[in-house]
Coordinates of C-alpha atoms in Angstrom, one line a residue:
Chain B
X18 CA 0.0 0.0 0.0
X19 CA 1.1 3.6 -0.6
X20 CA 1.8 6.0 2.2
X21 CA 0.3 9.4 1.5
X22 CA 0.8 12.7 3.4
X23 CA -1.0 15.9 3.0
X24 CA -0.2 19.5 4.1
X25 CA -1.7 21.3 5.8
X26 CA -3.8 19.0 8.0
X27 CA -6.2 21.7 8.7
X28 CA -6.6 25.5 8.2
X29 CA -9.0 28.3 8.8
X30 CA -9.1 30.8 6.0
X31 CA -10.8 34.1 5.2
X32 CA -13.3 34.2 2.4
X33 CA -11.9 35.5 -0.9
X34 CA -8.4 34.0 -0.2
X35 CA -6.9 30.9 -1.7
X36 CA -5.3 27.8 -0.1
X37 CA -3.0 25.3 -1.7
X38 CA -3.0 21.7 -0.4
X39 CA -0.1 19.4 -1.0
X40 CA -0.2 15.7 -1.5
X41 CA 3.0 13.6 -1.3
X42 CA 3.2 9.8 -2.0
X43 CA 6.1 7.5 -1.0
X44 CA 6.1 5.8 -4.4
X45 CA 5.6 6.7 -8.0
X46 CA 2.0 6.5 -9.1
X47 CA 0.3 7.2 -12.4
X48 CA -3.1 8.5 -11.2
X49 CA -3.8 10.8 -8.3
X50 CA -7.3 11.9 -7.3
X51 CA -8.7 14.8 -5.4
X52 CA -11.9 14.5 -3.4
X53 CA -14.1 16.9 -1.5
X54 CA -16.2 15.8 1.5
X55 CA -18.6 18.5 2.7
X56 CA -19.8 18.2 6.3
X57 CA -21.9 15.1 6.9
X58 CA -21.6 14.1 3.3
X59 CA -20.0 11.4 1.2
X60 CA -16.9 11.9 -0.9
X61 CA -17.2 13.7 -4.3
X62 CA -14.4 13.4 -6.9
X63 CA -13.1 16.8 -7.9
X64 CA -10.6 15.7 -10.5
X65 CA -8.1 13.1 -11.7
X66 CA -4.5 14.3 -12.0
X67 CA -2.1 12.4 -14.3
X68 CA 1.5 13.4 -14.6
X69 CA 2.3 15.3 -17.7
X70 CA -1.2 16.2 -18.7
X71 CA -4.0 18.5 -17.7
X72 CA -6.2 17.3 -14.9
X73 CA -9.6 15.9 -15.8
X74 CA -12.4 17.6 -13.8
X75 CA -15.8 16.2 -12.8
X76 CA -19.0 17.9 -13.6
X77 CA -19.5 20.8 -11.3
X78 CA -15.8 21.5 -10.8
X79 CA -13.8 23.9 -12.9
X80 CA -10.1 24.6 -13.2
X81 CA -10.4 28.3 -12.3
X82 CA -11.8 27.4 -8.9
X83 CA -9.7 24.2 -8.3
X84 CA -6.4 24.4 -10.2
X85 CA -4.3 21.3 -9.9
X86 CA -0.6 20.7 -10.5
X87 CA 1.1 17.4 -11.0
X88 CA 4.8 18.1 -11.6
X89 CA 6.0 14.5 -11.0
X90 CA 4.9 11.0 -10.2
X91 CA 4.9 11.5 -6.4
X92 CA 3.4 14.9 -5.8
X93 CA 0.3 17.0 -6.6
X94 CA -1.3 20.2 -5.3
X95 CA -4.9 21.3 -5.3
X96 CA -5.7 25.0 -4.9
X97 CA -9.0 26.2 -3.6
X98 CA -9.4 29.7 -5.0
X99 CA -11.5 32.6 -4.0
X100 CA -12.9 30.7 -1.1
X101 CA -16.4 31.0 0.4
X102 CA -17.9 29.3 3.4
X103 CA -19.4 26.7 1.1
X104 CA -15.8 25.5 0.4
X105 CA -15.5 24.4 4.1
X106 CA -14.8 20.7 3.7
X107 CA -12.3 17.9 4.1
X108 CA -10.2 17.6 1.0
X109 CA -8.6 14.2 0.4
X110 CA -6.1 13.0 -2.2
X111 CA -5.9 9.4 -3.1
X112 CA -3.9 7.1 -5.4
X113 CA -4.6 3.8 -7.0
X114 CA -6.5 2.1 -9.7
X115 CA -9.6 0.0 -10.2
X116 CA -8.4 -2.6 -7.7
X117 CA -7.1 -0.5 -4.9
X118 CA -7.3 3.1 -3.8
X119 CA -5.6 4.6 -0.8
X120 CA -6.2 8.0 0.8
X121 CA -4.2 10.6 2.4
X122 CA -5.2 11.8 5.9
X123 CA -7.1 14.8 4.5
X124 CA -7.0 18.5 4.9
X125 CA -9.8 20.0 7.0
X126 CA -10.6 23.5 5.7
X127 CA -12.8 26.0 7.4
X128 CA -13.7 29.2 5.6
X129 CA -14.9 32.2 7.7
Chain Z
X10 CA -28.2 7.5 -11.4
X11 CA -27.2 6.3 -8.0
X12 CA -24.4 3.8 -8.3
X13 CA -24.0 2.9 -4.7
X14 CA -26.7 2.8 -2.1
X15 CA -26.3 2.5 1.6
X16 CA -29.7 2.5 3.2
X17 CA -28.7 2.7 6.9
X18 CA -27.7 6.2 7.9
X19 CA -26.9 5.0 11.4
X20 CA -26.5 1.7 13.2
X21 CA -26.0 0.7 16.8
X22 CA -24.4 -2.6 17.9
X23 CA -23.5 -4.0 21.3
X24 CA -19.8 -4.5 21.9
X25 CA -18.6 -8.0 21.0
X26 CA -21.6 -8.7 18.8
X27 CA -21.5 -8.9 15.0
X28 CA -23.0 -6.2 12.7
X29 CA -23.9 -6.1 9.0
X30 CA -23.7 -2.9 7.0
X31 CA -25.7 -2.9 3.8
X32 CA -24.5 -1.8 0.4
X33 CA -26.1 -2.3 -3.0
X34 CA -24.7 -1.2 -6.3
X35 CA -25.7 -0.7 -9.9
X36 CA -23.6 -1.3 -13.0
X37 CA -24.0 -2.9 -16.4
X38 CA -20.2 -3.6 -16.6
X39 CA -19.2 -7.1 -15.7
X40 CA -15.8 -5.8 -14.4
X41 CA -15.8 -3.8 -11.2
X42 CA -14.4 -3.7 -7.7
X43 CA -16.2 -3.2 -4.4
X44 CA -14.5 -1.5 -1.4
X45 CA -15.3 -0.7 2.2
X46 CA -13.7 2.2 4.0
X47 CA -13.8 3.3 7.6
X48 CA -13.7 7.0 8.4
X49 CA -13.2 7.8 12.1
X50 CA -13.9 11.3 13.4
X51 CA -10.3 12.3 12.5
X52 CA -11.4 12.3 8.8
X53 CA -8.9 9.8 7.4
X54 CA -10.2 7.1 5.0
X55 CA -9.0 3.7 6.1
X56 CA -9.2 0.9 3.5
X57 CA -10.9 -2.2 5.0
X58 CA -11.6 -4.8 2.3
X59 CA -11.9 -5.3 -1.4
X60 CA -13.9 -7.7 -3.6
X61 CA -13.5 -8.1 -7.3
X62 CA -16.5 -8.8 -9.5
X63 CA -14.9 -12.0 -10.7
X64 CA -13.8 -13.3 -7.3
X65 CA -15.5 -16.5 -6.4
X66 CA -14.9 -16.4 -2.7
X67 CA -16.1 -13.7 -0.3
X68 CA -13.3 -11.4 0.8
X69 CA -12.2 -11.6 4.4
X70 CA -9.7 -9.4 6.3
X71 CA -9.5 -10.2 10.0
X72 CA -12.8 -9.3 11.6
X73 CA -14.1 -7.9 8.4
X74 CA -15.8 -10.0 5.7
X75 CA -17.7 -8.9 2.6
X76 CA -20.9 -10.8 1.8
X77 CA -20.9 -10.6 -1.9
X78 CA -24.2 -11.5 -3.7
X79 CA -23.6 -10.8 -7.3
X80 CA -27.1 -11.6 -8.6
X81 CA -28.6 -9.3 -6.0
X82 CA -25.9 -6.7 -6.6
X83 CA -25.1 -6.4 -2.9
X84 CA -21.8 -6.2 -1.0
X85 CA -22.6 -6.1 2.7
X86 CA -19.8 -5.6 5.2
X87 CA -19.9 -7.9 8.2
X88 CA -17.9 -6.9 11.3
X89 CA -17.5 -9.7 13.8
X90 CA -16.9 -9.2 17.5
X91 CA -17.4 -5.4 17.5
X92 CA -15.1 -3.2 19.4
X93 CA -15.5 0.3 20.8
X94 CA -12.9 1.5 18.3
X95 CA -15.1 0.4 15.4
X96 CA -17.4 3.4 16.0
X97 CA -17.0 5.4 12.8
X98 CA -18.5 6.2 9.5
X99 CA -18.3 3.4 7.0
X100 CA -18.4 3.9 3.2
X101 CA -19.1 1.4 0.5
X102 CA -17.5 2.2 -2.9
X103 CA -17.3 0.8 -6.4
X104 CA -14.7 1.2 -9.0
X105 CA -16.2 1.1 -12.5
X106 CA -15.4 2.6 -15.9
X107 CA -12.2 4.1 -14.4
X108 CA -14.1 6.0 -11.7
X109 CA -14.8 5.5 -8.0
X110 CA -18.3 5.9 -6.7
X111 CA -19.1 6.2 -3.0
X112 CA -22.2 5.6 -1.0
X113 CA -23.7 8.0 1.4
X114 CA -22.2 6.2 4.4
X115 CA -23.4 4.5 7.6
X116 CA -22.5 5.8 11.0
X117 CA -21.8 2.9 13.3
X118 CA -22.0 3.3 17.1
X119 CA -20.7 0.5 19.2
X120 CA -22.2 0.5 22.7
X121 CA -20.2 -0.8 25.7

């Protein structure tokens, strides 16, 4: 299994600002995924990030709001831009494929 | 269309007893994977068990077993000998067509 770390683990941000979340994996992986989990809800996939190509966003998520970088096979960042209180969520990165998927510890974001 | 359905928002179980968490899924693809994750209040997603659609035997991992009934499209999680540390949210998920789909979750409370 992959060991995944995320930074920061939690943050409190002012509305209108941006936060960049980092995801580091201890081995090279092809696909990395970013999820959002709003309070009391299930996980929703934001986008899939493959190294060397543009991220693929799910319906309802746009690059201007959630830009993603994937500079190499062990690292990715997700930026939450121009934040509003509705962006208060846990953001999780994961790696894997159809047969296994492992998650980072999550970033708990509160927007005031 | 709902891909994964968990009909039990909350469950209670007495410590040391067994509990079954329900999960049904919907897909027309014969190739898929089924997963269960545990999410404690800390927010991390902990992988518990995996079942492939072609697996003949039900998956087991320690106290966790997956009751896979392919014709009924169900993948229930059975936790034997519940412990207080099992209190958490439990999510059923399916990998299908290169995507992951999560159910709405079941909150399990283990009573001493």
